[in-house]
PDB file of C-alpha atoms in Angstrom:
ATOM      1  CA  PRO A   1     -85.562 -52.218   7.173  1.00 55.00           C
ATOM      2  CA  SER A   2     -84.080 -50.126   9.920  1.00 54.00           C
ATOM      3  CA  PRO A   3     -86.414 -48.337  12.332  1.00 57.00           C
ATOM      4  CA  ASN A   4     -87.105 -44.677  11.521  1.00 57.00           C
ATOM      5  CA  PRO A   5     -85.202 -42.355  13.821  1.00 56.00           C
ATOM      6  CA  SER A   6     -87.426 -39.752  15.466  1.00 55.00           C
ATOM      7  CA  PRO A   7     -87.373 -36.487  13.515  1.00 57.00           C
ATOM      8  CA  ASN A   8     -86.700 -34.381  16.664  1.00 58.00           C
ATOM      9  CA  PRO A   9     -84.447 -36.228  19.014  1.00 56.00           C
ATOM     10  CA  SER A  10     -84.726 -34.983  22.605  1.00 60.00           C
ATOM     11  CA  PRO A  11     -82.129 -32.305  23.307  1.00 59.00           C
ATOM     12  CA  LYS A  12     -79.235 -33.276  25.481  1.00 61.00           C
ATOM     13  CA  PRO A  13     -78.828 -31.287  28.695  1.00 56.00           C
ATOM     14  CA  ASP A  14     -76.356 -28.430  28.418  1.00 57.00           C
ATOM     15  CA  PRO A  15     -73.567 -28.966  30.916  1.00 56.00           C
ATOM     16  CA  SER A  16     -72.765 -25.221  31.095  1.00 57.00           C
ATOM     17  CA  PRO A  17     -74.717 -23.255  33.712  1.00 54.00           C
ATOM     18  CA  ASN A  18     -77.527 -21.042  32.393  1.00 56.00           C
ATOM     19  CA  PRO A  19     -76.673 -17.383  33.185  1.00 54.00           C
ATOM     20  CA  SER A  20     -80.354 -16.450  33.565  1.00 59.00           C
ATOM     21  CA  HIS A  21     -80.682 -18.936  36.447  1.00 63.00           C
ATOM     22  CA  SER A  22     -77.397 -18.245  38.137  1.00 66.00           C
ATOM     23  CA  THR A  23     -77.327 -16.341  41.404  1.00 72.00           C
ATOM     24  CA  PRO A  24     -75.732 -12.899  41.038  1.00 71.00           C
ATOM     25  CA  GLU A  25     -72.650 -12.081  43.019  1.00 77.00           C
ATOM     26  CA  PRO A  26     -73.634 -10.232  46.190  1.00 76.00           C
ATOM     27  CA  ASN A  27     -72.784  -6.526  46.013  1.00 80.00           C
ATOM     28  CA  PRO A  28     -71.166  -5.405  49.251  1.00 76.00           C
ATOM     29  CA  HIS A  29     -72.168  -1.800  48.499  1.00 85.00           C
ATOM     30  CA  ALA A  30     -75.813  -2.515  47.615  1.00 89.00           C
ATOM     31  CA  ASN A  31     -77.179  -1.115  50.894  1.00 91.00           C
ATOM     32  CA  GLU A  32     -75.138   2.064  50.529  1.00 92.00           C
ATOM     33  CA  GLU A  33     -76.236   2.460  46.903  1.00 93.00           C
ATOM     34  CA  ALA A  34     -79.875   1.877  47.835  1.00 94.00           C
ATOM     35  CA  ALA A  35     -79.629   4.431  50.634  1.00 94.00           C
ATOM     36  CA  ALA A  36     -78.059   6.963  48.254  1.00 96.00           C
ATOM     37  CA  LEU A  37     -80.813   6.357  45.703  1.00 96.00           C
ATOM     38  CA  ARG A  38     -83.497   6.769  48.380  1.00 97.00           C
ATOM     39  CA  GLU A  39     -81.887  10.066  49.425  1.00 97.00           C
ATOM     40  CA  GLN A  40     -81.794  11.243  45.799  1.00 98.00           C
ATOM     41  CA  LEU A  41     -85.464  10.310  45.437  1.00 98.00           C
ATOM     42  CA  ARG A  42     -86.343  12.267  48.593  1.00 98.00           C
ATOM     43  CA  ALA A  43     -84.395  15.296  47.313  1.00 98.00           C
ATOM     44  CA  LEU A  44     -86.043  15.107  43.890  1.00 98.00           C
ATOM     45  CA  THR A  45     -89.488  14.737  45.472  1.00 98.00           C
ATOM     46  CA  THR A  46     -88.838  17.818  47.620  1.00 98.00           C
ATOM     47  CA  ALA A  47     -87.552  19.788  44.621  1.00 98.00           C
ATOM     48  CA  HIS A  48     -90.577  18.715  42.578  1.00 98.00           C
ATOM     49  CA  ALA A  49     -92.953  19.905  45.309  1.00 98.00           C
ATOM     50  CA  ALA A  50     -91.113  23.244  45.494  1.00 98.00           C
ATOM     51  CA  LEU A  51     -91.340  23.641  41.707  1.00 98.00           C
ATOM     52  CA  GLN A  52     -95.060  22.885  41.803  1.00 98.00           C
ATOM     53  CA  ALA A  53     -95.529  25.555  44.500  1.00 98.00           C
ATOM     54  CA  ASP A  54     -93.499  28.038  42.421  1.00 98.00           C
ATOM     55  CA  TYR A  55     -95.571  27.206  39.359  1.00 98.00           C
ATOM     56  CA  ALA A  56     -98.791  27.797  41.300  1.00 98.00           C
ATOM     57  CA  ARG A  57     -97.487  31.212  42.413  1.00 98.00           C
ATOM     58  CA  VAL A  58     -96.542  32.087  38.822  1.00 98.00           C
ATOM     59  CA  GLU A  59     -99.992  31.040  37.610  1.00 98.00           C
ATOM     60  CA  GLU A  60    -101.623  33.213  40.289  1.00 97.00           C
ATOM     61  CA  ALA A  61     -99.399  36.179  39.403  1.00 98.00           C
ATOM     62  CA  HIS A  62    -100.189  35.672  35.711  1.00 98.00           C
ATOM     63  CA  SER A  63    -103.907  35.665  36.480  1.00 97.00           C
ATOM     64  CA  ASP A  64    -103.572  38.827  38.588  1.00 97.00           C
ATOM     65  CA  LEU A  65    -101.585  40.498  35.824  1.00 97.00           C
ATOM     66  CA  ALA A  66    -104.159  39.521  33.206  1.00 97.00           C
ATOM     67  CA  LEU A  67    -106.899  41.092  35.343  1.00 97.00           C
ATOM     68  CA  THR A  68    -104.822  44.257  35.798  1.00 97.00           C
ATOM     69  CA  VAL A  69    -104.170  44.488  32.058  1.00 97.00           C
ATOM     70  CA  ALA A  70    -107.858  44.007  31.283  1.00 97.00           C
ATOM     71  CA  ALA A  71    -108.867  46.691  33.817  1.00 97.00           C
ATOM     72  CA  SER A  72    -106.235  49.101  32.470  1.00 98.00           C
ATOM     73  CA  ARG A  73    -107.361  48.481  28.904  1.00 97.00           C
ATOM     74  CA  ALA A  74    -110.986  49.123  29.833  1.00 97.00           C
ATOM     75  CA  GLU A  75    -110.017  52.325  31.657  1.00 97.00           C
ATOM     76  CA  LEU A  76    -107.939  53.556  28.722  1.00 97.00           C
ATOM     77  CA  GLU A  77    -110.711  52.741  26.255  1.00 98.00           C
ATOM     78  CA  TYR A  78    -113.201  54.676  28.391  1.00 98.00           C
ATOM     79  CA  GLU A  79    -110.856  57.673  28.699  1.00 98.00           C
ATOM     80  CA  ALA A  80    -110.238  57.639  24.930  1.00 98.00           C
ATOM     81  CA  LYS A  81    -113.992  57.515  24.245  1.00 98.00           C
ATOM     82  CA  MET A  82    -114.585  60.448  26.607  1.00 98.00           C
ATOM     83  CA  GLU A  83    -111.786  62.447  24.956  1.00 98.00           C
ATOM     84  CA  VAL A  84    -113.220  61.745  21.482  1.00 98.00           C
ATOM     85  CA  GLU A  85    -116.664  62.908  22.654  1.00 98.00           C
ATOM     86  CA  ARG A  86    -115.178  66.078  24.230  1.00 98.00           C
ATOM     87  CA  VAL A  87    -113.206  66.982  21.111  1.00 98.00           C
ATOM     88  CA  SER A  88    -116.201  66.188  18.912  1.00 98.00           C
ATOM     89  CA  ALA A  89    -118.413  68.507  20.977  1.00 97.00           C
ATOM     90  CA  GLN A  90    -115.797  71.268  20.732  1.00 97.00           C
ATOM     91  CA  LEU A  91    -115.585  70.852  16.962  1.00 97.00           C
ATOM     92  CA  GLN A  92    -119.358  70.952  16.603  1.00 97.00           C
ATOM     93  CA  PHE A  93    -119.485  74.141  18.698  1.00 96.00           C
ATOM     94  CA  LYS A  94    -116.722  75.778  16.638  1.00 96.00           C
ATOM     95  CA  SER A  95    -118.434  74.661  13.424  1.00 96.00           C
ATOM     96  CA  ARG A  96    -121.719  76.279  14.522  1.00 95.00           C
ATOM     97  CA  GLU A  97    -119.830  79.450  15.510  1.00 94.00           C
ATOM     98  CA  LEU A  98    -118.227  79.638  12.086  1.00 94.00           C
ATOM     99  CA  GLU A  99    -121.528  78.970  10.298  1.00 93.00           C
ATOM    100  CA  SER A 100    -123.159  81.733  12.338  1.00 92.00           C
ATOM    101  CA  ALA A 101    -120.314  84.145  11.629  1.00 90.00           C
ATOM    102  CA  ASN A 102    -120.513  83.362   7.900  1.00 90.00           C
ATOM    103  CA  ALA A 103    -124.270  83.844   7.892  1.00 89.00           C
ATOM    104  CA  ASN A 104    -123.920  87.250   9.550  1.00 86.00           C
ATOM    105  CA  ALA A 105    -121.119  88.372   7.237  1.00 76.00           C
TER     106      ALA A 105
END
């Protein structure tokens, strides 16, 4: 009988170069591109910091406004309460006047 061939013969080397192991072509503009990207990053970092500062100012203004609104609301509520009490006292006085006038009539 003939000898059994191995079920998985060893693969033969591929004569074509493997693209994942090949050295990329040098880019003559790589340094310029890297410098431009670094400059963009610096500009974006600066813009981000400015936006954060603006946001902090908006948050502070919002907080100040909320305090002002709360104080105004409290003042208006107090003034309304005082006005209701004043009008109520006037009505009670007028009511007693009318009752007295009716009793004397």
